[in-house]
Amino acid sequence: MPMRARRGAAAVIAGLLAVAGFTLHRHAGGLLAAIGLDVAAPVENVVALAGGVLGWLGLAYLGVALTDAAVARATAGSLRGPPPRLIQDLARVVLFAAAVVAILAYVFDLPVGGLLATSGVLVAVIGFALRNMIADVFSGIALNVEHPYRIGDWVEVAPGVTGRVAEINWRATRLVTRDQVSVVVPNGLIAGSRFLNYSYPERHYRANLRLALDAAIPVERAKRILLAAALGAPRVLAEPRPQVQAEGLDERGVCYVVRYWVADYADDNPCRDAVMSNIARALQQAGIGPAFPHREVALTRPAERRARMGLADMLRRVALFREFDESDVEVLAAMARERPFREGERIVAQGEAGDSLFLLAEGALDVRVAAAEGERPATVDRMLPGEVFGEVSLLTGQPRSASICAATDGIVYEIRKEHLEPILRRRPRLAEELAALMSRRQSANRERMEAASTAPGAPPAAAEHHDLLERLRGFFGLS
């Protein structure tokens, strides 16, 4: 039976009991005689008293049922979980206490005025002794009326005390932390101090991550690196978009704050870990170490030379160049052309001719594939610093297989055919290794690309390897 129907049935039963009880209380003798029972006066009085007690208790229960229905109706449209039981519990206490007083006064004809006066003194004594607990109770009532938080919300009631609201009772609120530790906080303490609700007015909220980088690093470059890392982190919401701001200066360098949005406070730690891990990888790819207070004079290389050495390190980490000699990698790093780009700029277009490879040094790029001519390209991947694209065009001269668009500002380095040709002519066996590597990479990417393309499937791996090798040799004029 649905909850609404059960509440309705309970209210009807309580009303019938109240009517039956009051009727029996006023007309006990007549009702007993009507059903053929001839009882003594004491028995008739007991039946009448029982009817009066039943009537008042039934009336109190009817009030409880109506209160529950009113609270349920008032919170029916709420998306923040079930309402606390404190209001219903308070209504029960008040209604049944009133029923007891009414029974004493109207059923047993006892003088309740003196009783209430005497009990008032007793209540004052007890209230003074339990004033803190009573304050917590009334604070709980105020919290339930205002609803600053509900069951399931994540709240921070004190520095280091954050948890999900599991229960709100008469005296306290019970929280469960992310370590699955139960924390009981008196309602008076919460009502009398400032607390944070991470689940209201919306479940998602903005988190901040602060770090310092060396002041020698240009601010715009640092922002590009940090923003790309935040955009590429899993669990971080794409909208609203992450932001990076320079917050200040100290003895370590420039202080930055990375602001990103989290779907729910329960995801705060995983999101922070993902963002920090991405930032660490991006800084490593860019050749940037942690900032520390400067207390010594150091001889540094010119900025251009440092950048080229960092590029050589990045090239060594790319699988395509792992078989190259150290000297060959340094030559490529020295000849590579730096190409800054702006957010929204298209680096290469699908289907256009090309004979160069690009290494992403800073920023983030989107890989977009058009299923058919005239259709809107679909974003199939996001590239982060250290990744390369365009290697097939560099080695075989084939048209670009996808469009690469800038998700943030950044920098790529371009390696052209004329940069690589002297190395391949000097070491022809590299052609076979490069063809095998390209074949494996294309096989790994095939499933992802076919999801966004209706083009026919690729040939078998052996045939693909042979085809790539022949194209590479023909493109570079190798025997």
PDB file of C-alpha atoms in Angstrom, residues 15 27 38 85 90 112 136 185 201 321 348 351 356 373 389 418 427 445 451 459 478:
ATOM      1  CA  GLY A  15     -11.117   9.390  13.824  1.00  0.00           C
ATOM      2  CA  HIS A  27     -23.816   6.929  26.543  1.00  0.00           C
ATOM      3  CA  ASP A  38     -27.429  -5.524  32.350  1.00  0.00           C
ATOM      4  CA  ARG A  85      11.635  13.256  12.239  1.00  0.00           C
ATOM      5  CA  LEU A  90       7.562  17.091  18.824  1.00  0.00           C
ATOM      6  CA  VAL A 112      -5.618  19.890  37.014  1.00  0.00           C
ATOM      7  CA  ASP A 136      19.900  21.717  21.972  1.00  0.00           C
ATOM      8  CA  VAL A 185      27.438  17.314  17.171  1.00  0.00           C
ATOM      9  CA  PRO A 201      22.069  25.344  -3.024  1.00  0.00           C
ATOM     10  CA  PHE A 321      61.963   8.489 -31.155  1.00  0.00           C
ATOM     11  CA  VAL A 348      45.657  20.851 -38.651  1.00  0.00           C
ATOM     12  CA  GLY A 351      42.091  15.607 -45.134  1.00  0.00           C
ATOM     13  CA  SER A 356      55.256  17.267 -40.505  1.00  0.00           C
ATOM     14  CA  GLU A 373      32.032  15.090 -45.763  1.00  0.00           C
ATOM     15  CA  PHE A 389      50.214  13.837 -33.721  1.00  0.00           C
ATOM     16  CA  GLU A 418      63.517  17.832 -44.154  1.00  0.00           C
ATOM     17  CA  ARG A 427      70.219   4.916 -40.722  1.00  0.00           C
ATOM     18  CA  ASN A 445      43.625   3.861 -32.232  1.00  0.00           C
ATOM     19  CA  ALA A 451      33.429   4.846 -33.186  1.00  0.00           C
ATOM     20  CA  PRO A 459      43.514  -3.817 -43.382  1.00  0.00           C
ATOM     21  CA  LEU A 478      64.942   5.070 -49.478  1.00  0.00           C
TER      22      LEU A 478
END
